Tab-separated table of C-alpha atoms in Angstrom:
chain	number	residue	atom	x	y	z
A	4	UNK	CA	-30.080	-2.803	16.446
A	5	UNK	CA	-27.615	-1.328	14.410
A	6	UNK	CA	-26.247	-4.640	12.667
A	7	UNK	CA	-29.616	-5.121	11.769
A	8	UNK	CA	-30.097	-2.308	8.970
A	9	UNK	CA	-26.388	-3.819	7.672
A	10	UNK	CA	-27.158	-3.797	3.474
A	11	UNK	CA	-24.910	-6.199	1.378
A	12	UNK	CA	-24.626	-8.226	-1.348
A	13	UNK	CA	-24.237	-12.123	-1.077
A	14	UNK	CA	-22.407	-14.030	0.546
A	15	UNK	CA	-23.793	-12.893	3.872
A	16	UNK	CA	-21.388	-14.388	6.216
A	17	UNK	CA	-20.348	-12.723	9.446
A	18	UNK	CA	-17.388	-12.890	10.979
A	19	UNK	CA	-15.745	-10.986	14.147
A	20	UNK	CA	-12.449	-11.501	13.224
A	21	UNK	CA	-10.540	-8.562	11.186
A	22	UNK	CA	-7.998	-7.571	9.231
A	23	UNK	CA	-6.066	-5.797	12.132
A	24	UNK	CA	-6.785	-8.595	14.645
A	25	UNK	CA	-5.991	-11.821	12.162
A	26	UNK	CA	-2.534	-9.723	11.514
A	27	UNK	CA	-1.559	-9.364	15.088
A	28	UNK	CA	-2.642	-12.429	16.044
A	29	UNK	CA	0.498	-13.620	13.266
A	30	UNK	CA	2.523	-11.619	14.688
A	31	UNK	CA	1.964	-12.733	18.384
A	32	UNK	CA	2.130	-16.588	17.338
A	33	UNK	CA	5.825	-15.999	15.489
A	34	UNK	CA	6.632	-14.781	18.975
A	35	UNK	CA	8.335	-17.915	20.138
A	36	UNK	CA	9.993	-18.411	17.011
A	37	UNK	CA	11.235	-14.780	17.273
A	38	UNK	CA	12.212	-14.868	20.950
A	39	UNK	CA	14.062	-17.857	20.181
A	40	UNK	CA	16.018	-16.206	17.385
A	41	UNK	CA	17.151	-13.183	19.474
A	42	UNK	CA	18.288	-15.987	22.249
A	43	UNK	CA	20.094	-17.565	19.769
A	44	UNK	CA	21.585	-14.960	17.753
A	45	UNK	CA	21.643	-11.951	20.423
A	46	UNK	CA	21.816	-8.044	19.835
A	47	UNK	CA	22.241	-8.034	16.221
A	48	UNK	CA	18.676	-10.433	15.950
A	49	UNK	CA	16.706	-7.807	17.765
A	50	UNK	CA	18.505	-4.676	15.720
A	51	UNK	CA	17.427	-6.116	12.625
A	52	UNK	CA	13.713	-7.332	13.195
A	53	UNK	CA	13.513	-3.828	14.577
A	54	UNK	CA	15.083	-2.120	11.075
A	55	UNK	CA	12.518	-4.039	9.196
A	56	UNK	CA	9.630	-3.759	11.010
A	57	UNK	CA	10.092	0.238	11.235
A	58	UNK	CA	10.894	0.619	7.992
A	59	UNK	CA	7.903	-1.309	6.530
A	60	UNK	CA	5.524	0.850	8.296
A	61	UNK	CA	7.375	3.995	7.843
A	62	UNK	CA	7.568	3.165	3.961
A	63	UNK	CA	4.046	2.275	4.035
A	64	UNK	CA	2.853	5.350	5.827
A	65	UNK	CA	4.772	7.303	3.795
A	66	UNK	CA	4.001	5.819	0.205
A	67	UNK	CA	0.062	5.998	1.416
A	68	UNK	CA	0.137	9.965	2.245
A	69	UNK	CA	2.606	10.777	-1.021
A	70	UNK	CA	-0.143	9.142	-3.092
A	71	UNK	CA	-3.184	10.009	-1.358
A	72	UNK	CA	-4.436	6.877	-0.115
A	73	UNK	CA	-6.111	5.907	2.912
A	74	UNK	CA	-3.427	5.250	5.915
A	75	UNK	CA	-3.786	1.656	6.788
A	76	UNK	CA	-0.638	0.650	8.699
A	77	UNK	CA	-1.842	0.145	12.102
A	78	UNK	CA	-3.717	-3.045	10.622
A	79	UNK	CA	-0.258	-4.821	11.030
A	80	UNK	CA	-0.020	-5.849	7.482
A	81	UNK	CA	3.324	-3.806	7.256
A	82	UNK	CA	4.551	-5.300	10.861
A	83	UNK	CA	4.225	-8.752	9.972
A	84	UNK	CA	5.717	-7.994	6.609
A	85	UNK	CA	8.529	-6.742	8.263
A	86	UNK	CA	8.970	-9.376	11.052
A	87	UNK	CA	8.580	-12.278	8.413
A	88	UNK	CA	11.261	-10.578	6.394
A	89	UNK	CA	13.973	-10.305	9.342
A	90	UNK	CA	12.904	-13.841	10.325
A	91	UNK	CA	13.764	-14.687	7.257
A	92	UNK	CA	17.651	-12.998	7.365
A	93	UNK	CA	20.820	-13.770	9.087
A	94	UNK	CA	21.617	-12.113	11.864
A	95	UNK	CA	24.613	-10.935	10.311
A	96	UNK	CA	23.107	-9.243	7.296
A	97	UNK	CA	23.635	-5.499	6.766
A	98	UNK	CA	20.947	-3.256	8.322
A	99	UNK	CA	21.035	-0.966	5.146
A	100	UNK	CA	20.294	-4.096	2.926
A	101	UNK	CA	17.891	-5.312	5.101
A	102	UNK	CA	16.552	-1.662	4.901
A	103	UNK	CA	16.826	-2.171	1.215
A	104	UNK	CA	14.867	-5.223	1.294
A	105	UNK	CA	12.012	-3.937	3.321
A	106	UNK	CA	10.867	-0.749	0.983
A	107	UNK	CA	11.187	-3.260	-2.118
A	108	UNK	CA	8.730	-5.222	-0.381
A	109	UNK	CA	6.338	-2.692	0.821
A	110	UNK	CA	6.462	-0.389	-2.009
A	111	UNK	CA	7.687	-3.132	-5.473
A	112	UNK	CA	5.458	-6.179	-3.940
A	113	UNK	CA	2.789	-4.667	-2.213
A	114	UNK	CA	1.501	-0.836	-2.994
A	115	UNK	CA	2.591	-0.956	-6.252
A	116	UNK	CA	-0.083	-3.907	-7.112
A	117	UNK	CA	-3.153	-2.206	-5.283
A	118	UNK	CA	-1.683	-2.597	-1.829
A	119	UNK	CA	-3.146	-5.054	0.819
A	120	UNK	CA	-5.160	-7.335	-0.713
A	121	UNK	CA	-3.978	-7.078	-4.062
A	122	UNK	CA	-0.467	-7.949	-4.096
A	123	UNK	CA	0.542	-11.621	-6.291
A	124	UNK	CA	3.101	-12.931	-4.097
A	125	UNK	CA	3.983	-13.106	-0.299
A	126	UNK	CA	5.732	-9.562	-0.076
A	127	UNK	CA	8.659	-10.792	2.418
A	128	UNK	CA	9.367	-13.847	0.367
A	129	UNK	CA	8.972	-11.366	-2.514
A	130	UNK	CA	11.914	-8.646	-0.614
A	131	UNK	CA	13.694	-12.447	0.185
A	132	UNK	CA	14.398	-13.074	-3.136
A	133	UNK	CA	15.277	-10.030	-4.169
A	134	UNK	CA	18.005	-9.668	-1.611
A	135	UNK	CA	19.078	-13.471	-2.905
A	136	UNK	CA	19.423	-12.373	-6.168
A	137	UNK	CA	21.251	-8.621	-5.400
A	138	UNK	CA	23.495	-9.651	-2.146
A	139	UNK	CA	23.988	-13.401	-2.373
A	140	UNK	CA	27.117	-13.986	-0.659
A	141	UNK	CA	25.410	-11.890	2.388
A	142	UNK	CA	22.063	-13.935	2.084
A	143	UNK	CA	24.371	-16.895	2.147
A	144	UNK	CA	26.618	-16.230	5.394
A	145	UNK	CA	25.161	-17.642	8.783
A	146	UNK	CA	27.415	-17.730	11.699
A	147	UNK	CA	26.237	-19.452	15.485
A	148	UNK	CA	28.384	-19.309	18.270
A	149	UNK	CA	30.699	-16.491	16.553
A	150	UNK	CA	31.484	-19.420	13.549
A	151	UNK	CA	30.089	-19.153	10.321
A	152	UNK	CA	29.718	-21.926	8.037
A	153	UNK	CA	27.172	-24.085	6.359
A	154	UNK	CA	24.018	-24.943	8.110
A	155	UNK	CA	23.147	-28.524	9.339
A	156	UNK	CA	21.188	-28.921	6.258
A	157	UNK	CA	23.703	-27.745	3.175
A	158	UNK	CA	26.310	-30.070	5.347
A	159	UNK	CA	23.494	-33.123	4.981
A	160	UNK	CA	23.171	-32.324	1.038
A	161	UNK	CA	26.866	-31.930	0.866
A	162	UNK	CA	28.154	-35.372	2.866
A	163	UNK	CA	29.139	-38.896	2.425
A	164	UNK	CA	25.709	-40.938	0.883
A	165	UNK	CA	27.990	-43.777	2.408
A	166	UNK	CA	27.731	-42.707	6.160
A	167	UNK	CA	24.239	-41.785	8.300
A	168	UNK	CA	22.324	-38.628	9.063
A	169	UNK	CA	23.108	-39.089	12.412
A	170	UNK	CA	26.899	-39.559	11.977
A	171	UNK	CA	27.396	-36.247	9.448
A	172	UNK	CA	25.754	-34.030	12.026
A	173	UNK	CA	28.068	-35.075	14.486
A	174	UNK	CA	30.814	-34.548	12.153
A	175	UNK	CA	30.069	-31.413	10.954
A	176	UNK	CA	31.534	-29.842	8.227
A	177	UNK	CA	35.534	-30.654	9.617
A	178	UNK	CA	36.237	-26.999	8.808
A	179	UNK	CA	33.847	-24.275	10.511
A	180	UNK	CA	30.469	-25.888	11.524
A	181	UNK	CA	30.707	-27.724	14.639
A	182	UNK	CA	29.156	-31.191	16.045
A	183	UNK	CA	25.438	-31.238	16.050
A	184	UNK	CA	22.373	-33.380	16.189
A	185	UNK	CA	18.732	-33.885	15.262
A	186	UNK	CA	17.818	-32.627	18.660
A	187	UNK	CA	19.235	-29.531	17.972
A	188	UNK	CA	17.790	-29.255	14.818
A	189	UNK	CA	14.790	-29.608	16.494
A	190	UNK	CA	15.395	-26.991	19.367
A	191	UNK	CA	16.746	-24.991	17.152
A	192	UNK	CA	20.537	-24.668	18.719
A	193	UNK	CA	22.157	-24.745	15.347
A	194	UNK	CA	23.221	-21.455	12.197
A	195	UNK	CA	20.826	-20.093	9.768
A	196	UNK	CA	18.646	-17.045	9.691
A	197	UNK	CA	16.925	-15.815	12.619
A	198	UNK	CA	13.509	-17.065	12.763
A	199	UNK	CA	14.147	-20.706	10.666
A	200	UNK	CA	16.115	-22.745	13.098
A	201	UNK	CA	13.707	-23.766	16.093
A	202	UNK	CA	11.210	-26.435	14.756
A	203	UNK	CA	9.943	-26.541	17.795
A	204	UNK	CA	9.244	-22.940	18.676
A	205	UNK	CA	7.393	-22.735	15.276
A	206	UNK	CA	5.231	-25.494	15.351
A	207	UNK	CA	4.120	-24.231	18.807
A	208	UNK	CA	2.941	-20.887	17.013
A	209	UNK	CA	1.463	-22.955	13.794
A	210	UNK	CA	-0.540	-24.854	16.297
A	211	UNK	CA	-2.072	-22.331	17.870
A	212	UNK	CA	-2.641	-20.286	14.315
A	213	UNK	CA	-4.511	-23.425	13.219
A	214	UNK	CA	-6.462	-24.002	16.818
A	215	UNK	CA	-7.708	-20.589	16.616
A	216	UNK	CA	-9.029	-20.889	13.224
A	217	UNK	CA	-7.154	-18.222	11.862
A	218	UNK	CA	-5.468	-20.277	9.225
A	219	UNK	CA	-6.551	-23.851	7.593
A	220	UNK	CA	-4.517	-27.332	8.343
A	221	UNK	CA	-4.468	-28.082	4.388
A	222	UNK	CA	-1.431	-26.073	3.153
A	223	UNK	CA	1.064	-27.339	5.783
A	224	UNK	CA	-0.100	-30.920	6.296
A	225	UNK	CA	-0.446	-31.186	2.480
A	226	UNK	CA	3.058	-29.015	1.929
A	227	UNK	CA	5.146	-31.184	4.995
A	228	UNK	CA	3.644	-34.422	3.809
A	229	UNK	CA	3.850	-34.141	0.213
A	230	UNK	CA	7.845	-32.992	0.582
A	231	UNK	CA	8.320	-35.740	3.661
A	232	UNK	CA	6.843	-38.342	0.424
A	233	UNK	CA	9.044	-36.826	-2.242
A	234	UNK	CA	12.579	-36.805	0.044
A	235	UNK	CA	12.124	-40.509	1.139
A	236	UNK	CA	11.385	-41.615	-2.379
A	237	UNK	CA	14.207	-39.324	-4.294
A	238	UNK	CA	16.407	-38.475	-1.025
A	239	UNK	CA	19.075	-41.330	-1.774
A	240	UNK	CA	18.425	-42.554	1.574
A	241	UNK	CA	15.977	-45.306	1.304
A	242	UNK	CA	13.605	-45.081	4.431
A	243	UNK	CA	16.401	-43.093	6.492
A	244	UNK	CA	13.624	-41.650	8.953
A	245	UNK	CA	15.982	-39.462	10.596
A	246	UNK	CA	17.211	-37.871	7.244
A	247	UNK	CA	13.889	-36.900	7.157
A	248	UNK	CA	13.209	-35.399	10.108
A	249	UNK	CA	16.620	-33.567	9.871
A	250	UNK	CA	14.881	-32.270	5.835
A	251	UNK	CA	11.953	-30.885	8.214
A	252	UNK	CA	13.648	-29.598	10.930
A	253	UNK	CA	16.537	-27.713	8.654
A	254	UNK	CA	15.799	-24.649	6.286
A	255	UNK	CA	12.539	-22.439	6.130
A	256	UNK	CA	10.345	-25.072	5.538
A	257	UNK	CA	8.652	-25.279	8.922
A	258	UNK	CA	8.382	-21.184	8.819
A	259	UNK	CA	7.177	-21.158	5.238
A	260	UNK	CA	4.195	-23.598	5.351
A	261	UNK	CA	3.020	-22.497	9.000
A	262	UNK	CA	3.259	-18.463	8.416
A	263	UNK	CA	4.066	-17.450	4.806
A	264	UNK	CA	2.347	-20.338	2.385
A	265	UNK	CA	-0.762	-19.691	4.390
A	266	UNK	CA	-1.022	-15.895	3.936
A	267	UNK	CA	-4.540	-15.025	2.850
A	268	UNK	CA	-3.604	-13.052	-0.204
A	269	UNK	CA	-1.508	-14.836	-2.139
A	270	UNK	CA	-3.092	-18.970	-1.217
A	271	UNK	CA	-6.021	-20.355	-3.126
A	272	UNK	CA	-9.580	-20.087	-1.104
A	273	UNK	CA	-11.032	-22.983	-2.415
A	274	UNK	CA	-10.601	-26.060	0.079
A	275	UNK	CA	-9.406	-28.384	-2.703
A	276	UNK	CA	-6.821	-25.605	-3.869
A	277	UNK	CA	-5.695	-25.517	-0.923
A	278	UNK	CA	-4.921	-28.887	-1.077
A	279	UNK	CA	-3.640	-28.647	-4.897
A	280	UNK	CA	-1.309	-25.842	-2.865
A	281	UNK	CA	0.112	-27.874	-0.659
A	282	UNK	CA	1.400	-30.658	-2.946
A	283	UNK	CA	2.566	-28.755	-5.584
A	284	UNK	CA	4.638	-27.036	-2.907
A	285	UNK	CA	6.108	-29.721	-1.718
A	286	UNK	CA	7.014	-31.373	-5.155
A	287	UNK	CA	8.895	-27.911	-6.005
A	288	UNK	CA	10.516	-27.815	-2.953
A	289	UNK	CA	11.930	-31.283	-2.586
A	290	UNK	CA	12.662	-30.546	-6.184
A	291	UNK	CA	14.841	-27.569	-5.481
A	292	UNK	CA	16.209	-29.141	-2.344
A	293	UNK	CA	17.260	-32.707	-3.349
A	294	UNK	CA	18.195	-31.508	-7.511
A	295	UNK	CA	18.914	-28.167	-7.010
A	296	UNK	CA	22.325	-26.546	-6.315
A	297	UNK	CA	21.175	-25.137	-3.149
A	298	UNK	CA	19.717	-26.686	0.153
A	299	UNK	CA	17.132	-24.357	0.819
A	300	UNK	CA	14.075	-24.106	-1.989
A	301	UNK	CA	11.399	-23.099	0.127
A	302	UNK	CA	11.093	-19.211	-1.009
A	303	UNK	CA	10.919	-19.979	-4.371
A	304	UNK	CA	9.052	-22.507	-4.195
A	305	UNK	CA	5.935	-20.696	-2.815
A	306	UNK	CA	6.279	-17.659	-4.986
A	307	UNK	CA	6.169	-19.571	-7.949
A	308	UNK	CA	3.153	-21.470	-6.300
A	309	UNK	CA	1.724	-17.971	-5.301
A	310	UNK	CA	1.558	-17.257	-9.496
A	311	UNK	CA	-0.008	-19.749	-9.946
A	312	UNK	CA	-2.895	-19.312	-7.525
A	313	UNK	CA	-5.242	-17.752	-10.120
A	314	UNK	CA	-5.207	-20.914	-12.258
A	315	UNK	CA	-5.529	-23.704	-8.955
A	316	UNK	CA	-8.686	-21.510	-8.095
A	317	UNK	CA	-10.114	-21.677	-11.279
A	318	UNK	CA	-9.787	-25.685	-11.488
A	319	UNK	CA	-10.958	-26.509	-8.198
A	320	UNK	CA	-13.954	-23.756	-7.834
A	321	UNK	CA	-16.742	-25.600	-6.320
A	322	UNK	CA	-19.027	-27.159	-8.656
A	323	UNK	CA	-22.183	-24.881	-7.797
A	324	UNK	CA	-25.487	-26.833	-6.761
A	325	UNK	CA	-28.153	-26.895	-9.953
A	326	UNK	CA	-29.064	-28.404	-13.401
A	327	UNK	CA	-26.356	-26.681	-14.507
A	328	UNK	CA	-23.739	-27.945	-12.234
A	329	UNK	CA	-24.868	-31.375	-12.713
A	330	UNK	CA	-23.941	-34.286	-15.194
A	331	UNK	CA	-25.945	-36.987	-16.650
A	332	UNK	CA	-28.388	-36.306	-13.835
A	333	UNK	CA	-25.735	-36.994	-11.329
């Protein structure tokens, strides 16, 4: 009886989901992905997803009682910032910079810009970049099996246009990365930051995030397809098929349009945005990939997407139903 006396303004659309349960339910769908990054990577994965998923909702907490705000961190916002974050880092990146990294994006991305809700760009991504930009060589050093090298997907930018895909995995670098393959791409038995280099365990997460309604199909189909278009056409491979599954399976592409190009905040609501999204993201990153100096492109690429949100929303709002939304009597 209660629901019924409910007073609000229009649209009146109800919904049982919440902030709190949409977050958590994130969280428990990177849990392959993250289970698969402390198998791979060990002790030092789990110390550091645990540094920056305290810290995010100690800084949080305490940024929320020093300025007299409402305390909001059990909604998981802060959690999943962290997780995303130390998904996001290798596993032998300095717990104080990662530290670093997490209070820059809880305090400089988020609560500084209204707090949940409010913030312009996808706060880990955000705390990413920063770290990029103040501790490269760090942000830059991934080691598997005690080696550290390049990851499959620098050493694919970086070989012989002459030989195959297939033939400079099993190569490897010559120097420090050793002998791999698509399949382990794929699996994810290969270097590179914690939560990037199973495919497999986060498509099994995106699935479910997309089954369970909780995020729309349009960014990542749109984002995958649009890059998978770009790399075959300006790859310098021709129609090399497994160059560009190896471009999927490599990086934080996979990660970044399943759980961070699809957070609510920062991603256009309109369904053709969303759409509009999606290929602009994967223009930018096949840009920075294929062009750029680096073989990565992905966090970049959706920040500068996430500015630009405002404006895709504002082109593709819904034209609304009326003589005044109507042209030529159309």
């Amino acid at each position: 009886m209660g629901n019924l006396l409910n007073i609000s303004s229009s649209p009146h659309v109800r919904d049982k989901s919440s902030t709190q349960s949409i977050m958590w339910c994130v969280i428990l769908c990177l849990l392959p992905a993250t289970v698969f990054g402390i198998y791979n990577f060990g002790l030092k994965a789990i110390i550091l997803i645990i540094a920056c998923m305290v810290t995010c909702v100690l800084t949080e907490f305490i940024w929320q009682k020093a300025m007299k705000l409402p305390v909001t961190v059990t909604d998981g916002s802060a959690a999943l910032t962290g997780l995303l974050l130390a998904l996001n880092l290798s596993s032998t990146f300095p717990v104080w910079m990662a530290v670093i990294g997490s209070v820059f994006a809880i305090i400089v991305v988020k609560q500084l810009f209204g707090g949940l809700g409010q913030n312009f760009m996808n706060p880990a991504l955000g705390a990413r970049c920063f770290l990029m930009v103040s501790f490269a060589g760090k942000m830059t050093s991934f080691t598997y099996d005690s080696i550290t090298g390049p990851t499959p997907l620098a050493i694919i930018k970086n070989g012989d246009k002459a030989m195959s895909v297939a033939d400079i995995l099993a190569a490897g670098d010559g120097q420090t990365q050793a002998p791999t393959s698509l399949l382990n791409m794929f699996i994810g038995n290969i270097g590179g930051t914690i939560g990037e280099t199973s495919a497999l365990a986060i498509l099994i997460g995106g699935i479910v995030l997309i089954a369970l309604k909780i995020i729309s199909w349009k960014i990542p189909v749109c984002y995958l397809g649009t890059f998978a278009v770009f790399a075959l056409v300006f790859g310098g491979r021709g129609l090399d098929i497994t160059y560009l599954a190896a471009e999927l399976c490599g990086g934080g592409i996979m990660l970044g349009a399943f759980f961070m190009a699809t957070d609510y905040v920062t991603s256009p609501i309109t369904p053709r945005g969303q759409i509009v999204f999606g290929v602009i993201l994967g223009v930018l990153t096949g840009i920075f990939r294929i062009f750029g100096a680096s073989a990565e492109g992905v966090s970049y690429a959706i920040i500068i997407c996430n500015l630009l949100v405002p404006l895709i929303e504002k082109v593709t709002i819904p034209v609304p139903f009326g003589k005044e939304g109507i042209k030529d009597g159309k």
